Amino acid sequence: MKRAAMRLWTLNKGLLTHGRGLAYGSENKICKPLHIQEVRNKLREIVGVSTIWRDHVKAMEERKLLHNFLATSQKALPPRKMKDSYIEVLLPLGSDPDLRDKYLTVQNTVRFGRILEDLDSLGVLVCYMHNQNHSTKMSPLSIVTVLVDKIDMCKYSLSPEQDIKFTGHVSWVGKTSMEVKMKMFQMHSDDKFWPVLDATFVMVARDSENKGPAFVNPLVPENKEEEELITQGELNKSRRIAFSTTSLLKVAPNSEERNVIHELFLNTLDPKTISFQSRILPPKAVWMEDTKLKSLDICHPQERNIFNRIFGGFLMRKAYELAWATACSFGGSRPYVVTVDDIMFQKPVEVGSLLFLSSQVCFTQDNYIQVRVHSEVASLDSREHMTTNVFHFTFMSEKEVPLIFPKTYGVLQDYLALELVNDH
């Protein structure tokens, strides 16, 4: 069975295993939940960045003075526990109509793109809590998102009229990188929060000017459960390294992948001819090339993050909304997101850039649609385009969707790449 097909089969059978994370009860009284709007405010306080666009250069000059607070080695930093970074955040959709409008879809569900923005901000704040430096008000670190490893949904449709709660904590630490586990819950009619989402993000620490790597506080477990989380973090790191070495941009397809390519090619040959140039689609199938959608955004200062680059959550929201539109247009019904895989933040996006997004269906089976979104930018002064991100989303459609077939070698690589993504 092909790799992507195996992943979708697992989802369809309801065997999706969610990532573990700490679950502190109210009896622990770790902290009072933050309002979602407080998250970005706290981030600005920690970094010391002005909310006024024209004052940003001056604020970043002041951050240069924080270099003296950076550790010269990880051993010089005190170890931290998982509960030190644990945060709860409340999104009060049920009691705040104005806030609800920001998250509302026309189908009376919650905009998942907005949730991606909130998860990104929460992940950064969690890492700052882990590395809190009590000798200075502002943090000497610049924490940035480098990878969304996995987001799994266990409930496909969210109510815009019930409160949502996020929790998050650091679950693994390297020398300059951190893995963050986050969960999302929604209030039910029994006045209890029920789980709806699990997420794993990877963050890295940079110096106060975001120009070079910086050491982070080590992490020590307090019990067996936390030891298992750290062990899983090490396994995740090894998996990511192994996966990067198998990229089809670096190595040729293996024998199994070559067989897949040959089988796909044979399935699209016209049996009435004996020419390799004559290609036809099997019944109820679509060429991958015919599933594309594109968009363009101008990156305005409003969407900047605390380091004057375009907010990663904004990029994820834009990519998700284009992917959703692609899946909706292709499947002929309104899809629900099931999984988000491997969003790698390869290059920062500068304010003022032109953001080009290209979305394409890359694999289908039964009711499931996998969509790949490619992101690239160009400055207003240059025509040169540069890849910044590649996003992978899996949707579930309300009805069975057509099969897709790649037509060219380049598109075949996208097809195989989706199989590699879902294999890990």
PDB file of N, CA, C and O in Angstrom, residues 253-319:
ATOM      1  N   PRO A 253      14.411   8.911  -7.052  1.00  0.00           N
ATOM      2  CA  PRO A 253      13.403   7.995  -6.519  1.00  0.00           C
ATOM      3  C   PRO A 253      13.979   6.591  -6.329  1.00  0.00           C
ATOM      4  O   PRO A 253      14.772   6.117  -7.155  1.00  0.00           O
ATOM      5  N   ASN A 254      13.575   5.926  -5.247  1.00  0.00           N
ATOM      6  CA  ASN A 254      14.045   4.562  -5.022  1.00  0.00           C
ATOM      7  C   ASN A 254      13.237   3.591  -5.880  1.00  0.00           C
ATOM      8  O   ASN A 254      12.357   3.994  -6.644  1.00  0.00           O
ATOM      9  N   SER A 255      13.521   2.293  -5.738  1.00  0.00           N
ATOM     10  CA  SER A 255      12.877   1.301  -6.605  1.00  0.00           C
ATOM     11  C   SER A 255      11.364   1.276  -6.410  1.00  0.00           C
ATOM     12  O   SER A 255      10.603   1.151  -7.381  1.00  0.00           O
ATOM     13  N   GLU A 256      10.910   1.400  -5.168  1.00  0.00           N
ATOM     14  CA  GLU A 256       9.469   1.414  -4.915  1.00  0.00           C
ATOM     15  C   GLU A 256       8.809   2.621  -5.572  1.00  0.00           C
ATOM     16  O   GLU A 256       7.740   2.506  -6.185  1.00  0.00           O
ATOM     17  N   GLU A 257       9.457   3.785  -5.450  1.00  0.00           N
ATOM     18  CA  GLU A 257       8.903   5.007  -6.028  1.00  0.00           C
ATOM     19  C   GLU A 257       8.938   4.958  -7.550  1.00  0.00           C
ATOM     20  O   GLU A 257       8.021   5.460  -8.210  1.00  0.00           O
ATOM     21  N   ARG A 258       9.971   4.340  -8.106  1.00  0.00           N
ATOM     22  CA  ARG A 258      10.022   4.192  -9.571  1.00  0.00           C
ATOM     23  C   ARG A 258       8.878   3.306 -10.050  1.00  0.00           C
ATOM     24  O   ARG A 258       8.289   3.544 -11.119  1.00  0.00           O
ATOM     25  N   ASN A 259       8.561   2.276  -9.285  1.00  0.00           N
ATOM     26  CA  ASN A 259       7.429   1.406  -9.643  1.00  0.00           C
ATOM     27  C   ASN A 259       6.113   2.181  -9.599  1.00  0.00           C
ATOM     28  O   ASN A 259       5.230   1.970 -10.435  1.00  0.00           O
ATOM     29  N   VAL A 260       5.971   3.071  -8.602  1.00  0.00           N
ATOM     30  CA  VAL A 260       4.765   3.896  -8.513  1.00  0.00           C
ATOM     31  C   VAL A 260       4.654   4.783  -9.746  1.00  0.00           C
ATOM     32  O   VAL A 260       3.575   4.908 -10.357  1.00  0.00           O
ATOM     33  N   ILE A 261       5.763   5.414 -10.137  1.00  0.00           N
ATOM     34  CA  ILE A 261       5.777   6.285 -11.316  1.00  0.00           C
ATOM     35  C   ILE A 261       5.375   5.499 -12.560  1.00  0.00           C
ATOM     36  O   ILE A 261       4.540   5.951 -13.361  1.00  0.00           O
ATOM     37  N   HIS A 262       5.956   4.306 -12.709  1.00  0.00           N
ATOM     38  CA  HIS A 262       5.669   3.506 -13.906  1.00  0.00           C
ATOM     39  C   HIS A 262       4.205   3.067 -13.925  1.00  0.00           C
ATOM     40  O   HIS A 262       3.545   3.116 -14.976  1.00  0.00           O
ATOM     41  N   GLU A 263       3.686   2.672 -12.771  1.00  0.00           N
ATOM     42  CA  GLU A 263       2.286   2.238 -12.702  1.00  0.00           C
ATOM     43  C   GLU A 263       1.337   3.395 -13.029  1.00  0.00           C
ATOM     44  O   GLU A 263       0.362   3.210 -13.773  1.00  0.00           O
ATOM     45  N   LEU A 264       1.629   4.568 -12.495  1.00  0.00           N
ATOM     46  CA  LEU A 264       0.796   5.735 -12.794  1.00  0.00           C
ATOM     47  C   LEU A 264       0.835   6.056 -14.285  1.00  0.00           C
ATOM     48  O   LEU A 264      -0.184   6.394 -14.889  1.00  0.00           O
ATOM     49  N   PHE A 265       2.014   5.969 -14.860  1.00  0.00           N
ATOM     50  CA  PHE A 265       2.158   6.275 -16.285  1.00  0.00           C
ATOM     51  C   PHE A 265       1.371   5.282 -17.136  1.00  0.00           C
ATOM     52  O   PHE A 265       0.636   5.674 -18.057  1.00  0.00           O
ATOM     53  N   LEU A 266       1.478   3.988 -16.813  1.00  0.00           N
ATOM     54  CA  LEU A 266       0.769   2.975 -17.586  1.00  0.00           C
ATOM     55  C   LEU A 266      -0.745   3.141 -17.473  1.00  0.00           C
ATOM     56  O   LEU A 266      -1.484   2.881 -18.436  1.00  0.00           O
ATOM     57  N   ASN A 267      -1.208   3.572 -16.312  1.00  0.00           N
ATOM     58  CA  ASN A 267      -2.653   3.742 -16.112  1.00  0.00           C
ATOM     59  C   ASN A 267      -3.241   4.896 -16.917  1.00  0.00           C
ATOM     60  O   ASN A 267      -4.461   5.012 -17.028  1.00  0.00           O
ATOM     61  N   THR A 268      -2.378   5.758 -17.457  1.00  0.00           N
ATOM     62  CA  THR A 268      -2.868   6.896 -18.233  1.00  0.00           C
ATOM     63  C   THR A 268      -2.538   6.788 -19.716  1.00  0.00           C
ATOM     64  O   THR A 268      -2.725   7.743 -20.454  1.00  0.00           O
ATOM     65  N   LEU A 269      -2.039   5.623 -20.157  1.00  0.00           N
ATOM     66  CA  LEU A 269      -1.775   5.431 -21.586  1.00  0.00           C
ATOM     67  C   LEU A 269      -3.062   5.054 -22.314  1.00  0.00           C
ATOM     68  O   LEU A 269      -3.890   4.303 -21.791  1.00  0.00           O
ATOM     69  N   ASP A 270      -3.203   5.571 -23.517  1.00  0.00           N
ATOM     70  CA  ASP A 270      -4.375   5.262 -24.340  1.00  0.00           C
ATOM     71  C   ASP A 270      -4.216   3.844 -24.894  1.00  0.00           C
ATOM     72  O   ASP A 270      -3.288   3.570 -25.670  1.00  0.00           O
ATOM     73  N   PRO A 271      -5.100   2.911 -24.537  1.00  0.00           N
ATOM     74  CA  PRO A 271      -4.952   1.519 -25.011  1.00  0.00           C
ATOM     75  C   PRO A 271      -5.168   1.371 -26.513  1.00  0.00           C
ATOM     76  O   PRO A 271      -4.820   0.334 -27.087  1.00  0.00           O
ATOM     77  N   LYS A 272      -5.751   2.406 -27.128  1.00  0.00           N
ATOM     78  CA  LYS A 272      -6.000   2.322 -28.569  1.00  0.00           C
ATOM     79  C   LYS A 272      -4.765   2.641 -29.395  1.00  0.00           C
ATOM     80  O   LYS A 272      -4.770   2.478 -30.604  1.00  0.00           O
ATOM     81  N   THR A 273      -3.721   3.111 -28.736  1.00  0.00           N
ATOM     82  CA  THR A 273      -2.493   3.440 -29.450  1.00  0.00           C
ATOM     83  C   THR A 273      -1.344   2.678 -28.816  1.00  0.00           C
ATOM     84  O   THR A 273      -1.465   2.066 -27.759  1.00  0.00           O
ATOM     85  N   ILE A 274      -0.205   2.736 -29.461  1.00  0.00           N
ATOM     86  CA  ILE A 274       1.010   2.134 -28.902  1.00  0.00           C
ATOM     87  C   ILE A 274       2.067   3.211 -28.711  1.00  0.00           C
ATOM     88  O   ILE A 274       3.259   2.959 -28.753  1.00  0.00           O
ATOM     89  N   SER A 275       1.601   4.422 -28.459  1.00  0.00           N
ATOM     90  CA  SER A 275       2.506   5.560 -28.307  1.00  0.00           C
ATOM     91  C   SER A 275       2.534   6.021 -26.854  1.00  0.00           C
ATOM     92  O   SER A 275       1.489   6.149 -26.206  1.00  0.00           O
ATOM     93  N   PHE A 276       3.755   6.282 -26.361  1.00  0.00           N
ATOM     94  CA  PHE A 276       3.901   6.830 -25.016  1.00  0.00           C
ATOM     95  C   PHE A 276       3.430   8.282 -24.943  1.00  0.00           C
ATOM     96  O   PHE A 276       3.270   8.829 -23.854  1.00  0.00           O
ATOM     97  N   GLN A 277       3.208   8.920 -26.075  1.00  0.00           N
ATOM     98  CA  GLN A 277       2.793  10.316 -26.093  1.00  0.00           C
ATOM     99  C   GLN A 277       1.291  10.482 -25.937  1.00  0.00           C
ATOM    100  O   GLN A 277       0.800  11.576 -25.675  1.00  0.00           O
ATOM    101  N   SER A 278       0.551   9.389 -26.108  1.00  0.00           N
ATOM    102  CA  SER A 278      -0.913   9.459 -26.050  1.00  0.00           C
ATOM    103  C   SER A 278      -1.371   9.136 -24.631  1.00  0.00           C
ATOM    104  O   SER A 278      -1.279   7.998 -24.176  1.00  0.00           O
ATOM    105  N   ARG A 279      -1.864  10.163 -23.926  1.00  0.00           N
ATOM    106  CA  ARG A 279      -2.240  10.006 -22.525  1.00  0.00           C
ATOM    107  C   ARG A 279      -3.734  10.297 -22.357  1.00  0.00           C
ATOM    108  O   ARG A 279      -4.268  11.256 -22.933  1.00  0.00           O
ATOM    109  N   ILE A 280      -4.411   9.480 -21.572  1.00  0.00           N
ATOM    110  CA  ILE A 280      -5.814   9.711 -21.260  1.00  0.00           C
ATOM    111  C   ILE A 280      -6.020   9.494 -19.763  1.00  0.00           C
ATOM    112  O   ILE A 280      -5.234   8.805 -19.101  1.00  0.00           O
ATOM    113  N   LEU A 281      -7.084  10.071 -19.245  1.00  0.00           N
ATOM    114  CA  LEU A 281      -7.405   9.904 -17.839  1.00  0.00           C
ATOM    115  C   LEU A 281      -8.280   8.682 -17.625  1.00  0.00           C
ATOM    116  O   LEU A 281      -9.194   8.424 -18.419  1.00  0.00           O
ATOM    117  N   PRO A 282      -8.049   7.922 -16.569  1.00  0.00           N
ATOM    118  CA  PRO A 282      -8.985   6.848 -16.212  1.00  0.00           C
ATOM    119  C   PRO A 282     -10.338   7.450 -15.811  1.00  0.00           C
ATOM    120  O   PRO A 282     -10.443   8.657 -15.556  1.00  0.00           O
ATOM    121  N   PRO A 283     -11.387   6.645 -15.731  1.00  0.00           N
ATOM    122  CA  PRO A 283     -12.704   7.158 -15.320  1.00  0.00           C
ATOM    123  C   PRO A 283     -12.644   7.797 -13.931  1.00  0.00           C
ATOM    124  O   PRO A 283     -11.915   7.346 -13.047  1.00  0.00           O
ATOM    125  N   LYS A 284     -13.409   8.854 -13.735  1.00  0.00           N
ATOM    126  CA  LYS A 284     -13.519   9.568 -12.464  1.00  0.00           C
ATOM    127  C   LYS A 284     -12.150  10.015 -11.942  1.00  0.00           C
ATOM    128  O   LYS A 284     -11.832   9.851 -10.758  1.00  0.00           O
ATOM    129  N   ALA A 285     -11.358  10.566 -12.828  1.00  0.00           N
ATOM    130  CA  ALA A 285     -10.022  11.039 -12.455  1.00  0.00           C
ATOM    131  C   ALA A 285      -9.784  12.426 -13.017  1.00  0.00           C
ATOM    132  O   ALA A 285     -10.465  12.874 -13.946  1.00  0.00           O
ATOM    133  N   VAL A 286      -8.799  13.130 -12.437  1.00  0.00           N
ATOM    134  CA  VAL A 286      -8.465  14.502 -12.823  1.00  0.00           C
ATOM    135  C   VAL A 286      -6.944  14.621 -12.877  1.00  0.00           C
ATOM    136  O   VAL A 286      -6.238  14.033 -12.054  1.00  0.00           O
ATOM    137  N   TRP A 287      -6.435  15.367 -13.856  1.00  0.00           N
ATOM    138  CA  TRP A 287      -5.005  15.667 -13.887  1.00  0.00           C
ATOM    139  C   TRP A 287      -4.648  16.597 -12.724  1.00  0.00           C
ATOM    140  O   TRP A 287      -5.381  17.540 -12.425  1.00  0.00           O
ATOM    141  N   MET A 288      -3.523  16.319 -12.092  1.00  0.00           N
ATOM    142  CA  MET A 288      -3.079  17.172 -10.989  1.00  0.00           C
ATOM    143  C   MET A 288      -2.930  18.630 -11.426  1.00  0.00           C
ATOM    144  O   MET A 288      -3.234  19.554 -10.678  1.00  0.00           O
ATOM    145  N   GLU A 289      -2.447  18.823 -12.645  1.00  0.00           N
ATOM    146  CA  GLU A 289      -2.213  20.180 -13.155  1.00  0.00           C
ATOM    147  C   GLU A 289      -3.491  21.015 -13.206  1.00  0.00           C
ATOM    148  O   GLU A 289      -3.445  22.243 -13.201  1.00  0.00           O
ATOM    149  N   ASP A 290      -4.641  20.341 -13.243  1.00  0.00           N
ATOM    150  CA  ASP A 290      -5.913  21.047 -13.364  1.00  0.00           C
ATOM    151  C   ASP A 290      -6.538  21.370 -12.001  1.00  0.00           C
ATOM    152  O   ASP A 290      -7.688  21.810 -11.943  1.00  0.00           O
ATOM    153  N   THR A 291      -5.809  21.161 -10.930  1.00  0.00           N
ATOM    154  CA  THR A 291      -6.354  21.415  -9.584  1.00  0.00           C
ATOM    155  C   THR A 291      -5.734  22.647  -8.935  1.00  0.00           C
ATOM    156  O   THR A 291      -5.942  22.895  -7.750  1.00  0.00           O
ATOM    157  N   LYS A 292      -4.982  23.430  -9.671  1.00  0.00           N
ATOM    158  CA  LYS A 292      -4.237  24.541  -9.080  1.00  0.00           C
ATOM    159  C   LYS A 292      -5.104  25.775  -8.828  1.00  0.00           C
ATOM    160  O   LYS A 292      -6.015  26.083  -9.587  1.00  0.00           O
ATOM    161  N   LEU A 293      -4.778  26.472  -7.749  1.00  0.00           N
ATOM    162  CA  LEU A 293      -5.274  27.810  -7.480  1.00  0.00           C
ATOM    163  C   LEU A 293      -4.095  28.664  -7.024  1.00  0.00           C
ATOM    164  O   LEU A 293      -3.154  28.154  -6.419  1.00  0.00           O
ATOM    165  N   LYS A 294      -4.155  29.970  -7.298  1.00  0.00           N
ATOM    166  CA  LYS A 294      -3.079  30.865  -6.914  1.00  0.00           C
ATOM    167  C   LYS A 294      -3.634  32.121  -6.263  1.00  0.00           C
ATOM    168  O   LYS A 294      -4.789  32.494  -6.492  1.00  0.00           O
ATOM    169  N   SER A 295      -2.795  32.766  -5.463  1.00  0.00           N
ATOM    170  CA  SER A 295      -3.195  34.029  -4.844  1.00  0.00           C
ATOM    171  C   SER A 295      -1.976  34.927  -4.689  1.00  0.00           C
ATOM    172  O   SER A 295      -0.828  34.461  -4.732  1.00  0.00           O
ATOM    173  N   LEU A 296      -2.242  36.210  -4.496  1.00  0.00           N
ATOM    174  CA  LEU A 296      -1.183  37.200  -4.281  1.00  0.00           C
ATOM    175  C   LEU A 296      -1.604  38.126  -3.157  1.00  0.00           C
ATOM    176  O   LEU A 296      -2.747  38.597  -3.117  1.00  0.00           O
ATOM    177  N   ASP A 297      -0.683  38.371  -2.216  1.00  0.00           N
ATOM    178  CA  ASP A 297      -0.919  39.313  -1.131  1.00  0.00           C
ATOM    179  C   ASP A 297       0.241  40.284  -1.034  1.00  0.00           C
ATOM    180  O   ASP A 297       1.405  39.910  -1.269  1.00  0.00           O
ATOM    181  N   ILE A 298      -0.070  41.510  -0.679  1.00  0.00           N
ATOM    182  CA  ILE A 298       0.960  42.488  -0.347  1.00  0.00           C
ATOM    183  C   ILE A 298       1.144  42.456   1.171  1.00  0.00           C
ATOM    184  O   ILE A 298       0.173  42.548   1.918  1.00  0.00           O
ATOM    185  N   CYS A 299       2.369  42.293   1.620  1.00  0.00           N
ATOM    186  CA  CYS A 299       2.639  42.124   3.046  1.00  0.00           C
ATOM    187  C   CYS A 299       2.757  43.492   3.725  1.00  0.00           C
ATOM    188  O   CYS A 299       3.826  44.121   3.712  1.00  0.00           O
ATOM    189  N   HIS A 300       1.672  43.942   4.299  1.00  0.00           N
ATOM    190  CA  HIS A 300       1.606  45.251   4.937  1.00  0.00           C
ATOM    191  C   HIS A 300       2.157  45.193   6.372  1.00  0.00           C
ATOM    192  O   HIS A 300       2.206  44.121   6.993  1.00  0.00           O
ATOM    193  N   PRO A 301       2.545  46.335   6.941  1.00  0.00           N
ATOM    194  CA  PRO A 301       3.067  46.367   8.312  1.00  0.00           C
ATOM    195  C   PRO A 301       2.109  45.801   9.354  1.00  0.00           C
ATOM    196  O   PRO A 301       2.548  45.319  10.399  1.00  0.00           O
ATOM    197  N   GLN A 302       0.806  45.845   9.087  1.00  0.00           N
ATOM    198  CA  GLN A 302      -0.172  45.328  10.048  1.00  0.00           C
ATOM    199  C   GLN A 302       0.093  43.874  10.396  1.00  0.00           C
ATOM    200  O   GLN A 302      -0.197  43.430  11.514  1.00  0.00           O
ATOM    201  N   GLU A 303       0.657  43.106   9.459  1.00  0.00           N
ATOM    202  CA  GLU A 303       0.867  41.674   9.674  1.00  0.00           C
ATOM    203  C   GLU A 303       2.280  41.360  10.149  1.00  0.00           C
ATOM    204  O   GLU A 303       2.709  40.210  10.103  1.00  0.00           O
ATOM    205  N   ARG A 304       3.012  42.347  10.628  1.00  0.00           N
ATOM    206  CA  ARG A 304       4.393  42.104  11.074  1.00  0.00           C
ATOM    207  C   ARG A 304       4.393  41.443  12.453  1.00  0.00           C
ATOM    208  O   ARG A 304       3.475  41.622  13.252  1.00  0.00           O
ATOM    209  N   ASN A 305       5.467  40.693  12.718  1.00  0.00           N
ATOM    210  CA  ASN A 305       5.623  40.099  14.038  1.00  0.00           C
ATOM    211  C   ASN A 305       6.479  41.020  14.903  1.00  0.00           C
ATOM    212  O   ASN A 305       6.793  42.156  14.522  1.00  0.00           O
ATOM    213  N   ILE A 306       6.889  40.531  16.055  1.00  0.00           N
ATOM    214  CA  ILE A 306       7.626  41.368  16.992  1.00  0.00           C
ATOM    215  C   ILE A 306       9.042  41.677  16.519  1.00  0.00           C
ATOM    216  O   ILE A 306       9.712  42.530  17.104  1.00  0.00           O
ATOM    217  N   PHE A 307       9.490  41.012  15.446  1.00  0.00           N
ATOM    218  CA  PHE A 307      10.820  41.285  14.903  1.00  0.00           C
ATOM    219  C   PHE A 307      10.746  41.957  13.537  1.00  0.00           C
ATOM    220  O   PHE A 307      11.696  41.916  12.755  1.00  0.00           O
ATOM    221  N   ASN A 308       9.606  42.549  13.243  1.00  0.00           N
ATOM    222  CA  ASN A 308       9.433  43.324  12.019  1.00  0.00           C
ATOM    223  C   ASN A 308       9.481  42.484  10.743  1.00  0.00           C
ATOM    224  O   ASN A 308       9.748  42.993   9.668  1.00  0.00           O
ATOM    225  N   ARG A 309       9.226  41.202  10.880  1.00  0.00           N
ATOM    226  CA  ARG A 309       9.033  40.316   9.736  1.00  0.00           C
ATOM    227  C   ARG A 309       7.554  39.940   9.707  1.00  0.00           C
ATOM    228  O   ARG A 309       6.825  40.159  10.674  1.00  0.00           O
ATOM    229  N   ILE A 310       7.112  39.368   8.609  1.00  0.00           N
ATOM    230  CA  ILE A 310       5.703  38.988   8.517  1.00  0.00           C
ATOM    231  C   ILE A 310       5.427  37.810   9.454  1.00  0.00           C
ATOM    232  O   ILE A 310       6.160  36.825   9.489  1.00  0.00           O
ATOM    233  N   PHE A 311       4.383  37.962  10.230  1.00  0.00           N
ATOM    234  CA  PHE A 311       3.972  36.998  11.243  1.00  0.00           C
ATOM    235  C   PHE A 311       3.743  35.625  10.607  1.00  0.00           C
ATOM    236  O   PHE A 311       3.002  35.482   9.638  1.00  0.00           O
ATOM    237  N   GLY A 312       4.405  34.588  11.174  1.00  0.00           N
ATOM    238  CA  GLY A 312       4.267  33.241  10.630  1.00  0.00           C
ATOM    239  C   GLY A 312       2.841  32.743  10.644  1.00  0.00           C
ATOM    240  O   GLY A 312       2.408  32.011   9.749  1.00  0.00           O
ATOM    241  N   GLY A 313       2.076  33.131  11.660  1.00  0.00           N
ATOM    242  CA  GLY A 313       0.675  32.731  11.718  1.00  0.00           C
ATOM    243  C   GLY A 313      -0.137  33.286  10.567  1.00  0.00           C
ATOM    244  O   GLY A 313      -1.051  32.633  10.059  1.00  0.00           O
ATOM    245  N   PHE A 314       0.202  34.509  10.135  1.00  0.00           N
ATOM    246  CA  PHE A 314      -0.480  35.108   8.984  1.00  0.00           C
ATOM    247  C   PHE A 314      -0.205  34.285   7.728  1.00  0.00           C
ATOM    248  O   PHE A 314      -1.121  34.028   6.925  1.00  0.00           O
ATOM    249  N   LEU A 315       1.039  33.859   7.548  1.00  0.00           N
ATOM    250  CA  LEU A 315       1.392  33.047   6.385  1.00  0.00           C
ATOM    251  C   LEU A 315       0.634  31.725   6.405  1.00  0.00           C
ATOM    252  O   LEU A 315       0.129  31.268   5.371  1.00  0.00           O
ATOM    253  N   MET A 316       0.537  31.126   7.593  1.00  0.00           N
ATOM    254  CA  MET A 316      -0.193  29.857   7.701  1.00  0.00           C
ATOM    255  C   MET A 316      -1.678  30.056   7.407  1.00  0.00           C
ATOM    256  O   MET A 316      -2.302  29.218   6.752  1.00  0.00           O
ATOM    257  N   ARG A 317      -2.233  31.150   7.892  1.00  0.00           N
ATOM    258  CA  ARG A 317      -3.657  31.402   7.638  1.00  0.00           C
ATOM    259  C   ARG A 317      -3.922  31.573   6.151  1.00  0.00           C
ATOM    260  O   ARG A 317      -4.877  31.003   5.612  1.00  0.00           O
ATOM    261  N   LYS A 318      -3.101  32.357   5.483  1.00  0.00           N
ATOM    262  CA  LYS A 318      -3.290  32.572   4.048  1.00  0.00           C
ATOM    263  C   LYS A 318      -3.137  31.271   3.268  1.00  0.00           C
ATOM    264  O   LYS A 318      -3.907  30.987   2.332  1.00  0.00           O
ATOM    265  N   ALA A 319      -2.134  30.470   3.633  1.00  0.00           N
ATOM    266  CA  ALA A 319      -1.917  29.199   2.936  1.00  0.00           C
ATOM    267  C   ALA A 319      -3.073  28.244   3.180  1.00  0.00           C
ATOM    268  O   ALA A 319      -3.552  27.568   2.255  1.00  0.00           O
TER     269      ALA A 319
END
